[in-house]
Coordinates of N, CA and C in Angstrom, one line a residue:
A276 N -5.5 22.4 -45.6 CA -6.9 22.1 -45.6 C -7.2 21.0 -44.5
A277 N -6.2 20.1 -44.4 CA -6.4 19.1 -43.3 C -6.4 19.7 -41.9
V278 N -5.5 20.6 -41.7 CA -5.4 21.3 -40.4 C -6.7 22.1 -40.1
E279 N -7.2 22.8 -41.1 CA -8.5 23.5 -40.9 C -9.6 22.6 -40.6
K280 N -9.6 21.4 -41.1 CA -10.7 20.5 -40.8 C -10.4 19.7 -39.5
G281 N -9.3 20.0 -38.8 CA -8.9 19.3 -37.6 C -8.4 17.9 -37.8
G282 N -7.9 17.6 -39.0 CA -7.5 16.2 -39.3 C -6.1 16.0 -38.9
D283 N -5.6 14.7 -39.0 CA -4.3 14.3 -38.7 C -3.4 14.5 -40.0
I284 N -2.4 15.4 -39.9 CA -1.6 15.7 -41.1 C -0.3 14.9 -41.2
N285 N -0.1 14.0 -40.2 CA 1.2 13.3 -40.2 C 1.4 12.5 -41.4
A286 N 0.3 11.9 -41.9 CA 0.5 11.0 -43.1 C 0.8 11.9 -44.4
L287 N 0.5 13.2 -44.3 CA 0.7 14.0 -45.5 C 2.1 14.6 -45.5
I288 N 2.9 14.5 -44.5 CA 4.2 15.1 -44.4 C 5.2 14.1 -44.6
Q289 N 6.0 14.3 -45.7 CA 7.1 13.4 -46.0 C 8.1 13.2 -44.9
G290 N 8.3 14.3 -44.1 CA 9.3 14.2 -43.1 C 8.9 13.2 -42.0
A291 N 7.6 13.0 -41.9 CA 7.2 12.0 -40.8 C 7.7 10.6 -41.1
S292 N 8.1 10.3 -42.3 CA 8.7 9.0 -42.6 C 10.2 8.9 -42.3
I293 N 10.8 10.0 -41.9 CA 12.2 10.0 -41.6 C 12.4 9.5 -40.1
A294 N 13.0 8.3 -40.0 CA 13.0 7.7 -38.6 C 14.3 8.1 -37.9
T295 N 15.4 8.4 -38.6 CA 16.7 8.7 -38.0 C 17.4 9.8 -38.7
P296 N 18.4 10.5 -38.1 CA 19.2 11.5 -38.8 C 19.8 10.9 -40.1
A297 N 20.2 9.6 -40.0 CA 20.9 9.0 -41.2 C 19.9 8.9 -42.4
D298 N 18.6 8.7 -42.1 CA 17.6 8.6 -43.1 C 17.5 10.0 -43.8
G299 N 17.4 11.0 -43.0 CA 17.3 12.4 -43.5 C 18.5 12.8 -44.3
A300 N 19.7 12.4 -43.9 CA 20.9 12.7 -44.6 C 20.9 11.9 -45.9
S301 N 20.4 10.7 -45.9 CA 20.4 9.9 -47.1 C 19.5 10.5 -48.2
I302 N 18.3 11.1 -47.7 CA 17.4 11.7 -48.7 C 18.1 12.9 -49.3
A303 N 18.8 13.7 -48.5 CA 19.5 14.9 -49.0 C 20.6 14.6 -50.0
I304 N 21.4 13.5 -49.7 CA 22.5 13.1 -50.5 C 22.0 12.5 -51.8
L305 N 20.8 11.8 -51.7 CA 20.3 11.2 -53.0 C 19.7 12.3 -53.9
D306 N 19.2 13.4 -53.3 CA 18.8 14.5 -54.1 C 20.0 15.1 -54.9
L307 N 21.2 15.1 -54.3 CA 22.4 15.5 -55.0 C 22.7 14.6 -56.1
A308 N 22.6 13.3 -55.8 CA 22.8 12.3 -56.9 C 21.9 12.5 -58.1
R309 N 20.6 12.8 -57.8 CA 19.7 13.0 -58.9 C 20.1 14.2 -59.8
I310 N 20.6 15.3 -59.1 CA 21.0 16.5 -59.8 C 22.2 16.1 -60.7
L311 N 23.1 15.4 -60.2 CA 24.3 15.0 -61.0 C 23.9 14.1 -62.1
Y312 N 22.9 13.2 -61.9 CA 22.4 12.3 -63.0 C 21.8 13.1 -64.1
Q313 N 21.0 14.2 -63.7 CA 20.4 15.0 -64.7 C 21.4 15.8 -65.5
E314 N 22.6 16.0 -64.9 CA 23.6 16.7 -65.6 C 24.6 15.8 -66.4
N315 N 24.2 14.5 -66.4 CA 25.0 13.5 -67.1 C 26.3 13.2 -66.5
S316 N 26.4 13.5 -65.2 CA 27.6 13.2 -64.4 C 27.4 11.8 -63.7
D317 N 27.4 10.8 -64.6 CA 27.0 9.5 -64.1 C 27.9 8.9 -63.0
A318 N 29.2 9.0 -63.2 CA 30.1 8.4 -62.2 C 29.9 9.1 -60.8
S319 N 29.8 10.4 -60.8 CA 29.6 11.1 -59.6 C 28.2 10.8 -59.0
A320 N 27.2 10.7 -59.8 CA 25.9 10.4 -59.4 C 25.9 9.1 -58.6
R321 N 26.6 8.1 -59.2 CA 26.7 6.8 -58.5 C 27.4 6.8 -57.2
I322 N 28.4 7.7 -57.1 CA 29.1 7.8 -55.8 C 28.1 8.4 -54.7
F323 N 27.4 9.4 -55.1 CA 26.4 10.0 -54.1 C 25.3 9.0 -53.8
A324 N 24.8 8.3 -54.8 CA 23.7 7.4 -54.6 C 24.2 6.3 -53.6
Q325 N 25.5 5.8 -53.8 CA 26.0 4.8 -52.9 C 26.2 5.3 -51.5
M326 N 26.6 6.6 -51.4 CA 26.6 7.2 -50.0 C 25.2 7.2 -49.4
A327 N 24.2 7.5 -50.2 CA 22.8 7.4 -49.6 C 22.5 6.0 -49.2
L328 N 22.9 5.0 -49.9 CA 22.6 3.6 -49.6 C 23.4 3.2 -48.3
D329 N 24.6 3.7 -48.2 CA 25.4 3.4 -46.9 C 24.7 3.9 -45.7
L330 N 24.0 5.1 -45.8 CA 23.3 5.7 -44.7 C 22.0 5.0 -44.5
S331 N 21.3 4.6 -45.6 CA 20.0 4.0 -45.5 C 19.9 2.9 -46.5
P332 N 20.3 1.7 -46.1 CA 20.5 0.6 -47.1 C 19.2 0.1 -47.8
K333 N 18.1 0.5 -47.3 CA 16.8 0.0 -48.0 C 16.3 1.0 -49.0
R334 N 17.1 2.0 -49.4 CA 16.6 3.0 -50.4 C 16.5 2.4 -51.8
E335 N 15.4 1.9 -52.2 CA 15.3 1.3 -53.5 C 15.5 2.3 -54.6
D336 N 15.1 3.6 -54.4 CA 15.3 4.6 -55.4 C 16.8 4.9 -55.7
A337 N 17.6 4.6 -54.7 CA 19.1 4.8 -55.0 C 19.6 3.7 -55.9
H338 N 19.1 2.4 -55.7 CA 19.5 1.3 -56.6 C 19.0 1.6 -58.0
I339 N 17.8 2.2 -58.1 CA 17.2 2.5 -59.5 C 18.0 3.5 -60.2
L340 N 18.4 4.6 -59.4 CA 19.2 5.6 -60.0 C 20.6 5.1 -60.5
I341 N 21.2 4.3 -59.7 CA 22.5 3.7 -60.0 C 22.3 2.8 -61.3
A342 N 21.2 2.0 -61.3 CA 21.0 1.2 -62.5 C 20.8 2.0 -63.7
A343 N 20.1 3.1 -63.6 CA 19.8 4.0 -64.8 C 21.1 4.6 -65.3
S344 N 22.0 5.0 -64.4 CA 23.2 5.6 -64.8 C 24.2 4.5 -65.4
F345 N 24.2 3.3 -64.9 CA 25.0 2.3 -65.6 C 24.4 2.0 -67.0
S346 N 23.1 2.0 -67.1 CA 22.5 1.7 -68.4 C 22.8 2.8 -69.4
R347 N 22.8 4.0 -69.0 CA 23.2 5.1 -69.9 C 24.6 5.0 -70.3
D348 N 25.5 4.4 -69.5 CA 26.9 4.3 -69.8 C 27.2 2.9 -70.5
N349 N 26.1 2.2 -70.9 CA 26.2 1.0 -71.6 C 26.9 -0.1 -70.8
Q350 N 26.8 0.0 -69.4 CA 27.3 -1.0 -68.5 C 26.1 -1.9 -68.1
T351 N 25.7 -2.8 -69.1 CA 24.5 -3.5 -69.0 C 24.4 -4.4 -67.8
D352 N 25.5 -5.2 -67.6 CA 25.5 -6.2 -66.5 C 25.4 -5.5 -65.1
Q353 N 26.1 -4.4 -65.0 CA 26.0 -3.7 -63.7 C 24.6 -3.1 -63.5
A354 N 24.0 -2.6 -64.5 CA 22.7 -2.1 -64.4 C 21.7 -3.2 -64.0
I355 N 21.8 -4.3 -64.6 CA 20.8 -5.4 -64.3 C 21.1 -5.9 -62.9
A356 N 22.3 -5.9 -62.4 CA 22.6 -6.3 -61.1 C 22.0 -5.4 -60.1
E357 N 21.9 -4.1 -60.4 CA 21.3 -3.1 -59.5 C 19.8 -3.3 -59.5
Y358 N 19.2 -3.5 -60.6 CA 17.8 -3.8 -60.7 C 17.4 -5.0 -59.9
N359 N 18.3 -6.0 -59.9 CA 18.0 -7.3 -59.2 C 18.0 -7.1 -57.7
K360 N 18.5 -6.0 -57.2 CA 18.5 -5.7 -55.8 C 17.2 -5.3 -55.3
I361 N 16.2 -5.0 -56.2 CA 14.9 -4.5 -55.7 C 14.1 -5.8 -55.3
P362 N 13.6 -5.8 -54.0 CA 13.0 -7.0 -53.6 C 11.7 -7.3 -54.3
E363 N 11.3 -8.6 -54.4 CA 10.2 -9.0 -55.2 C 8.9 -8.4 -54.6
A364 N 8.8 -8.1 -53.3 CA 7.6 -7.6 -52.7 C 7.4 -6.1 -53.0
S365 N 8.4 -5.5 -53.6 CA 8.4 -4.0 -53.8 C 7.4 -3.7 -54.9
P366 N 6.7 -2.5 -54.8 CA 5.9 -2.0 -55.9 C 6.7 -1.7 -57.1
S367 N 8.0 -1.5 -57.0 CA 8.9 -1.2 -58.1 C 9.4 -2.4 -58.8
Y368 N 9.1 -3.6 -58.3 CA 9.8 -4.8 -58.7 C 9.5 -5.1 -60.2
L369 N 8.3 -5.1 -60.6 CA 8.0 -5.4 -62.0 C 8.5 -4.4 -63.0
M370 N 8.5 -3.1 -62.6 CA 9.0 -2.1 -63.4 C 10.5 -2.3 -63.6
T371 N 11.2 -2.5 -62.6 CA 12.7 -2.7 -62.7 C 13.0 -4.0 -63.5
Q372 N 12.3 -5.0 -63.3 CA 12.5 -6.2 -64.0 C 12.2 -6.0 -65.5
H373 N 11.2 -5.2 -65.8 CA 11.0 -4.9 -67.2 C 12.1 -4.2 -67.8
E374 N 12.7 -3.3 -67.1 CA 13.9 -2.5 -67.5 C 15.1 -3.5 -67.8
A375 N 15.2 -4.5 -66.8 CA 16.3 -5.5 -67.0 C 16.1 -6.3 -68.3
A376 N 14.8 -6.6 -68.6 CA 14.5 -7.4 -69.8 C 14.9 -6.6 -71.0
E377 N 14.6 -5.3 -71.0 CA 14.9 -4.4 -72.1 C 16.5 -4.4 -72.3
L378 N 17.2 -4.3 -71.2 CA 18.6 -4.3 -71.3 C 19.2 -5.6 -71.9
L379 N 18.6 -6.7 -71.5 CA 19.0 -8.0 -72.0 C 18.8 -8.1 -73.5
S380 N 17.6 -7.7 -73.9 CA 17.3 -7.7 -75.3 C 18.2 -6.8 -76.1
G381 N 18.5 -5.6 -75.6 CA 19.3 -4.6 -76.3 C 20.8 -5.1 -76.4
S382 N 21.2 -6.0 -75.5 CA 22.5 -6.5 -75.6 C 22.6 -7.8 -76.3
G383 N 21.6 -8.1 -77.0 CA 21.6 -9.3 -77.9 C 21.2 -10.6 -77.1
R384 N 20.7 -10.5 -75.9 CA 20.3 -11.7 -75.1 C 18.8 -11.8 -75.2
M385 N 18.3 -12.0 -76.4 CA 16.9 -12.1 -76.6 C 16.2 -13.2 -75.8
D386 N 16.8 -14.4 -75.9 CA 16.2 -15.5 -75.2 C 16.2 -15.3 -73.7
D387 N 17.2 -14.7 -73.1 CA 17.2 -14.4 -71.7 C 16.1 -13.4 -71.3
A388 N 15.9 -12.4 -72.2 CA 14.9 -11.4 -72.0 C 13.5 -12.0 -72.0
V389 N 13.2 -12.9 -73.0 CA 11.9 -13.5 -73.1 C 11.7 -14.4 -71.9
A390 N 12.7 -15.2 -71.5 CA 12.6 -16.0 -70.3 C 12.3 -15.3 -69.1
L391 N 12.9 -14.1 -68.9 CA 12.6 -13.3 -67.7 C 11.2 -12.8 -67.7
L392 N 10.7 -12.3 -68.9 CA 9.4 -11.8 -69.0 C 8.3 -12.9 -68.8
N393 N 8.6 -14.0 -69.3 CA 7.7 -15.2 -69.1 C 7.6 -15.6 -67.7
K394 N 8.7 -15.5 -67.0 CA 8.8 -15.9 -65.6 C 8.0 -14.9 -64.8
L395 N 8.1 -13.6 -65.1 CA 7.3 -12.5 -64.4 C 5.8 -12.8 -64.6
Y396 N 5.4 -13.2 -65.9 CA 4.0 -13.4 -66.1 C 3.6 -14.6 -65.3
N397 N 4.3 -15.7 -65.2 CA 3.9 -16.9 -64.6 C 3.9 -16.7 -63.0
T398 N 4.8 -15.9 -62.5 CA 4.9 -15.8 -61.0 C 4.0 -14.6 -60.5
H399 N 3.8 -13.6 -61.4 CA 3.0 -12.4 -60.9 C 1.7 -12.2 -61.7
H400 N 1.5 -13.1 -62.6 CA 0.2 -13.0 -63.4 C 0.1 -11.5 -64.0
D401 N 1.2 -11.1 -64.6 CA 1.3 -9.7 -65.0 C 1.2 -9.7 -66.6
P402 N 0.0 -9.3 -67.1 CA -0.2 -9.3 -68.6 C 0.8 -8.4 -69.3
D403 N 1.2 -7.3 -68.6 CA 2.2 -6.4 -69.3 C 3.5 -7.1 -69.6
S404 N 3.9 -8.0 -68.8 CA 5.1 -8.7 -69.0 C 5.0 -9.6 -70.3
L405 N 3.8 -10.2 -70.5 CA 3.6 -11.0 -71.7 C 3.5 -10.1 -72.9
I406 N 2.8 -9.0 -72.8 CA 2.8 -8.0 -73.9 C 4.2 -7.6 -74.3
R407 N 5.1 -7.4 -73.4 CA 6.4 -7.1 -73.7 C 7.2 -8.2 -74.5
V408 N 6.8 -9.4 -74.2 CA 7.4 -10.5 -75.0 C 7.0 -10.3 -76.5
G409 N 5.7 -10.0 -76.7 CA 5.3 -9.8 -78.1 C 6.0 -8.6 -78.7
D410 N 6.2 -7.5 -77.9 CA 6.9 -6.4 -78.4 C 8.3 -6.7 -78.8
L411 N 9.0 -7.6 -78.0 CA 10.4 -7.9 -78.4 C 10.4 -8.7 -79.7
Y412 N 9.5 -9.6 -79.9 CA 9.4 -10.3 -81.2 C 9.1 -9.4 -82.3
R413 N 8.2 -8.4 -82.1 CA 7.9 -7.5 -83.1 C 9.1 -6.6 -83.4
S414 N 9.9 -6.2 -82.4 CA 11.0 -5.4 -82.7 C 12.1 -6.1 -83.5
K415 N 12.1 -7.4 -83.5 CA 13.0 -8.2 -84.3 C 12.3 -8.6 -85.6
Q416 N 11.1 -8.1 -85.9 CA 10.4 -8.3 -87.1 C 9.9 -9.8 -87.2
N417 N 9.8 -10.5 -86.1 CA 9.3 -11.8 -86.0 C 7.8 -11.6 -85.8
F418 N 7.1 -11.2 -86.8 CA 5.7 -10.8 -86.6 C 4.7 -11.9 -86.3
K419 N 5.0 -13.1 -86.9 CA 4.2 -14.3 -86.6 C 4.2 -14.6 -85.2
K420 N 5.4 -14.7 -84.6 CA 5.6 -15.0 -83.2 C 5.0 -13.9 -82.3
A421 N 5.2 -12.7 -82.7 CA 4.6 -11.6 -81.9 C 3.1 -11.7 -81.9
L422 N 2.5 -12.0 -83.0 CA 1.0 -12.1 -83.0 C 0.5 -13.3 -82.2
E423 N 1.3 -14.4 -82.2 CA 0.9 -15.5 -81.3 C 0.8 -15.1 -79.8
V424 N 1.9 -14.3 -79.4 CA 1.9 -13.9 -78.0 C 0.8 -12.9 -77.7
Y425 N 0.6 -11.9 -78.6 CA -0.5 -10.9 -78.4 C -1.9 -11.6 -78.3
D426 N -2.1 -12.6 -79.1 CA -3.4 -13.4 -79.1 C -3.5 -14.1 -77.7
I427 N -2.4 -14.7 -77.3 CA -2.4 -15.4 -76.0 C -2.8 -14.4 -74.8
V428 N -2.2 -13.2 -74.9 CA -2.5 -12.2 -73.8 C -4.0 -11.9 -73.9
A429 N -4.5 -11.7 -75.1 CA -5.9 -11.3 -75.2 C -6.9 -12.3 -74.7
T430 N -6.5 -13.6 -74.8 CA -7.4 -14.7 -74.3 C -7.4 -14.7 -72.8
K431 N -6.3 -14.2 -72.2 CA -6.2 -14.2 -70.7 C -6.8 -13.0 -70.0
L432 N -7.2 -12.0 -70.8 CA -7.8 -10.8 -70.3 C -9.3 -10.8 -70.4
P433 N -10.1 -10.0 -69.6 CA -11.5 -10.0 -69.7 C -12.0 -9.6 -71.1
N434 N -13.2 -10.1 -71.5 CA -13.8 -9.8 -72.8 C -15.1 -9.1 -72.5
P435 N -15.3 -7.8 -72.9 CA -14.5 -7.0 -73.8 C -13.2 -6.6 -73.1
L436 N -12.2 -6.2 -73.9 CA -10.9 -5.9 -73.3 C -11.0 -4.6 -72.5
P437 N -10.5 -4.5 -71.3 CA -10.5 -3.2 -70.6 C -9.7 -2.1 -71.3
K438 N -10.2 -0.9 -71.1 CA -9.6 0.3 -71.7 C -8.1 0.4 -71.5
Q439 N -7.7 0.0 -70.3 CA -6.3 0.1 -69.9 C -5.3 -0.7 -70.8
Y440 N -5.9 -1.7 -71.5 CA -5.0 -2.5 -72.4 C -5.2 -2.1 -73.9
W441 N -5.4 -0.8 -74.1 CA -5.5 -0.3 -75.5 C -4.2 -0.6 -76.2
Y442 N -3.1 -0.5 -75.5 CA -1.8 -0.7 -76.2 C -1.7 -2.1 -76.9
L443 N -2.3 -3.1 -76.2 CA -2.3 -4.5 -76.8 C -3.0 -4.4 -78.2
L444 N -4.1 -3.7 -78.3 CA -4.8 -3.6 -79.5 C -4.0 -2.9 -80.6
Y445 N -3.3 -1.8 -80.2 CA -2.5 -1.1 -81.1 C -1.3 -1.9 -81.6
A446 N -0.6 -2.6 -80.6 CA 0.5 -3.4 -81.0 C 0.1 -4.6 -81.9
R447 N -1.0 -5.2 -81.6 CA -1.5 -6.3 -82.4 C -2.0 -5.9 -83.7
G448 N -2.6 -4.7 -83.8 CA -3.0 -4.1 -85.1 C -1.9 -3.9 -86.0
M449 N -0.8 -3.3 -85.5 CA 0.4 -3.1 -86.3 C 1.0 -4.4 -86.8
T450 N 1.0 -5.4 -85.9 CA 1.6 -6.7 -86.3 C 0.7 -7.4 -87.4
E451 N -0.6 -7.3 -87.2 CA -1.5 -7.9 -88.2 C -1.3 -7.2 -89.6
E452 N -1.2 -5.9 -89.5 CA -1.0 -5.1 -90.8 C 0.3 -5.6 -91.5
R453 N 1.4 -5.8 -90.7 CA 2.6 -6.3 -91.3 C 2.5 -7.7 -91.9
L454 N 1.5 -8.5 -91.4 CA 1.3 -9.8 -91.8 C 0.2 -9.9 -92.9
N455 N -0.2 -8.7 -93.4 CA -1.2 -8.5 -94.4 C -2.6 -9.1 -94.0
N456 N -2.9 -9.0 -92.7 CA -4.2 -9.4 -92.2 C -5.0 -8.1 -91.9
W457 N -5.3 -7.3 -93.0 CA -5.7 -6.0 -92.8 C -7.1 -5.9 -92.1
P458 N -8.1 -6.7 -92.4 CA -9.4 -6.5 -91.7 C -9.2 -6.6 -90.2
K459 N -8.4 -7.6 -89.7 CA -8.2 -7.7 -88.3 C -7.4 -6.5 -87.8
A460 N -6.4 -6.1 -88.5 CA -5.6 -5.0 -88.1 C -6.4 -3.7 -88.0
E461 N -7.3 -3.5 -89.0 CA -8.1 -2.3 -88.9 C -9.1 -2.3 -87.7
A462 N -9.6 -3.5 -87.4 CA -10.5 -3.6 -86.3 C -9.8 -3.3 -85.0
D463 N -8.6 -3.9 -84.8 CA -7.8 -3.6 -83.6 C -7.4 -2.1 -83.5
L464 N -7.0 -1.6 -84.6 CA -6.5 -0.2 -84.5 C -7.7 0.8 -84.3
Q465 N -8.9 0.5 -84.8 CA -10.0 1.3 -84.6 C -10.5 1.2 -83.1
Q466 N -10.4 0.0 -82.6 CA -10.8 -0.2 -81.2 C -9.8 0.5 -80.3
A467 N -8.5 0.4 -80.6 CA -7.5 1.2 -79.8 C -7.8 2.7 -79.9
L468 N -8.2 3.2 -81.1 CA -8.5 4.6 -81.2 C -9.7 5.0 -80.5
A469 N -10.7 4.1 -80.4 CA -11.9 4.4 -79.6 C -11.5 4.6 -78.1
F470 N -10.5 3.8 -77.6 CA -10.1 4.0 -76.2 C -9.2 5.2 -76.1
Q471 N -8.5 5.5 -77.1 CA -7.5 6.7 -77.0 C -7.7 7.6 -78.3
P472 N -8.8 8.3 -78.3 CA -9.2 9.0 -79.6 C -8.3 10.1 -80.0
D473 N -7.4 10.6 -79.2 CA -6.5 11.6 -79.6 C -5.0 11.1 -79.6
H474 N -4.8 9.8 -79.6 CA -3.4 9.3 -79.5 C -2.8 9.5 -80.9
P475 N -1.7 10.2 -81.0 CA -1.0 10.5 -82.3 C -0.5 9.3 -82.9
Y476 N 0.1 8.3 -82.2 CA 0.6 7.1 -82.8 C -0.4 6.3 -83.5
I477 N -1.6 6.1 -82.8 CA -2.7 5.3 -83.4 C -3.2 6.0 -84.6
M478 N -3.5 7.3 -84.5 CA -4.0 8.1 -85.6 C -3.1 8.0 -86.8
N479 N -1.8 8.2 -86.5 CA -0.8 8.2 -87.6 C -0.8 6.8 -88.3
Y480 N -0.8 5.7 -87.6 CA -0.7 4.4 -88.2 C -1.9 4.1 -89.0
L481 N -3.1 4.3 -88.4 CA -4.3 4.0 -89.1 C -4.5 4.9 -90.3
G482 N -4.2 6.2 -90.2 CA -4.4 7.2 -91.3 C -3.5 6.8 -92.5
Y483 N -2.2 6.5 -92.2 CA -1.3 6.2 -93.3 C -1.7 4.8 -93.9
A484 N -2.2 3.9 -93.1 CA -2.6 2.6 -93.7 C -3.8 2.8 -94.6
W485 N -4.8 3.6 -94.2 CA -5.9 3.9 -95.1 C -5.4 4.6 -96.4
I486 N -4.5 5.6 -96.3 CA -4.0 6.3 -97.5 C -3.3 5.3 -98.4
D487 N -2.5 4.4 -97.8 CA -1.7 3.5 -98.7 C -2.7 2.6 -99.5
Q488 N -3.9 2.3 -98.9 CA -4.8 1.5 -99.6 C -5.8 2.3 -100.5
G489 N -5.8 3.6 -100.3 CA -6.7 4.5 -101.1 C -8.1 4.4 -100.6
V490 N -8.3 4.2 -99.3 CA -9.7 4.1 -98.8 C -9.8 5.1 -97.6
H491 N -11.1 5.4 -97.4 CA -11.4 6.4 -96.3 C -10.5 7.6 -96.3
M492 N -10.4 8.2 -97.5 CA -9.4 9.2 -97.7 C -9.7 10.5 -96.8
D493 N -10.9 10.9 -96.8 CA -11.2 12.1 -96.0 C -10.9 11.8 -94.5
E494 N -11.3 10.7 -94.0 CA -11.1 10.4 -92.6 C -9.6 10.2 -92.3
A495 N -8.9 9.6 -93.3 CA -7.5 9.4 -93.1 C -6.8 10.7 -93.1

C-alpha cells in the first residue's frame, strides 16, 4: 500500500534495521533460541541466545529470553541478573524489573521485592509498580497493608480514575471484600465492571459475592 502511494517503505521493513552481517546472523540465531525455548530446551536456548549476544551485544530480547529460561528452571538469581542487564532507558526496563520483583517475592524475598517496586515508582513515577506492591501484600493475605497501598495509588491518579486502571479497582474491591468492607468493595467492583463489562474475573467475583449475601440474585 505504501509503494502504491509512492511512500517511503524503509521504515516498514525490518531488514532496514540490520546494520551489519553480524546483526542479521544474530537475529537468525535468536530465532533458533526462541524455538528451543518453546520446546522447553532451556539450556540449549540459553546457548543460542548467548551466541546471538556475542554477535550483537545490545540485543535486549536475548537477555529477556535467557532470563525467562533461568526463571523457568528456578534459577532465580541468574534470571534477575539477566533482567538487570536491561538499560534503564529501555522501553522494556519497567517490564523486566517487574519480573525481577516477582522472582524476588516468589523466592521469599518479599522485602526486597517491595523495595524494588517502590524504587521504580519513586524514580519512574510508575503507578503500576505501586499497584504491584499492593498485589504482593494481598498475595500474602496482608489485606490491611494491601488496601493502604491501593488507596495511596488511587490518590496519585486522576479523578475520576482513567479506564486503563480498572485493575486497581478490581484488586482494591477484592481486598475490601476480604476486610468485610462490602459497600466499598461493591462500588469498586461495579466500577471495574463498568470499564470491563465482559471481564470474567470481575463478573465471577462480584457474582459470587452477591450470591453469598443472597442479594441481586438474578443479576448475580
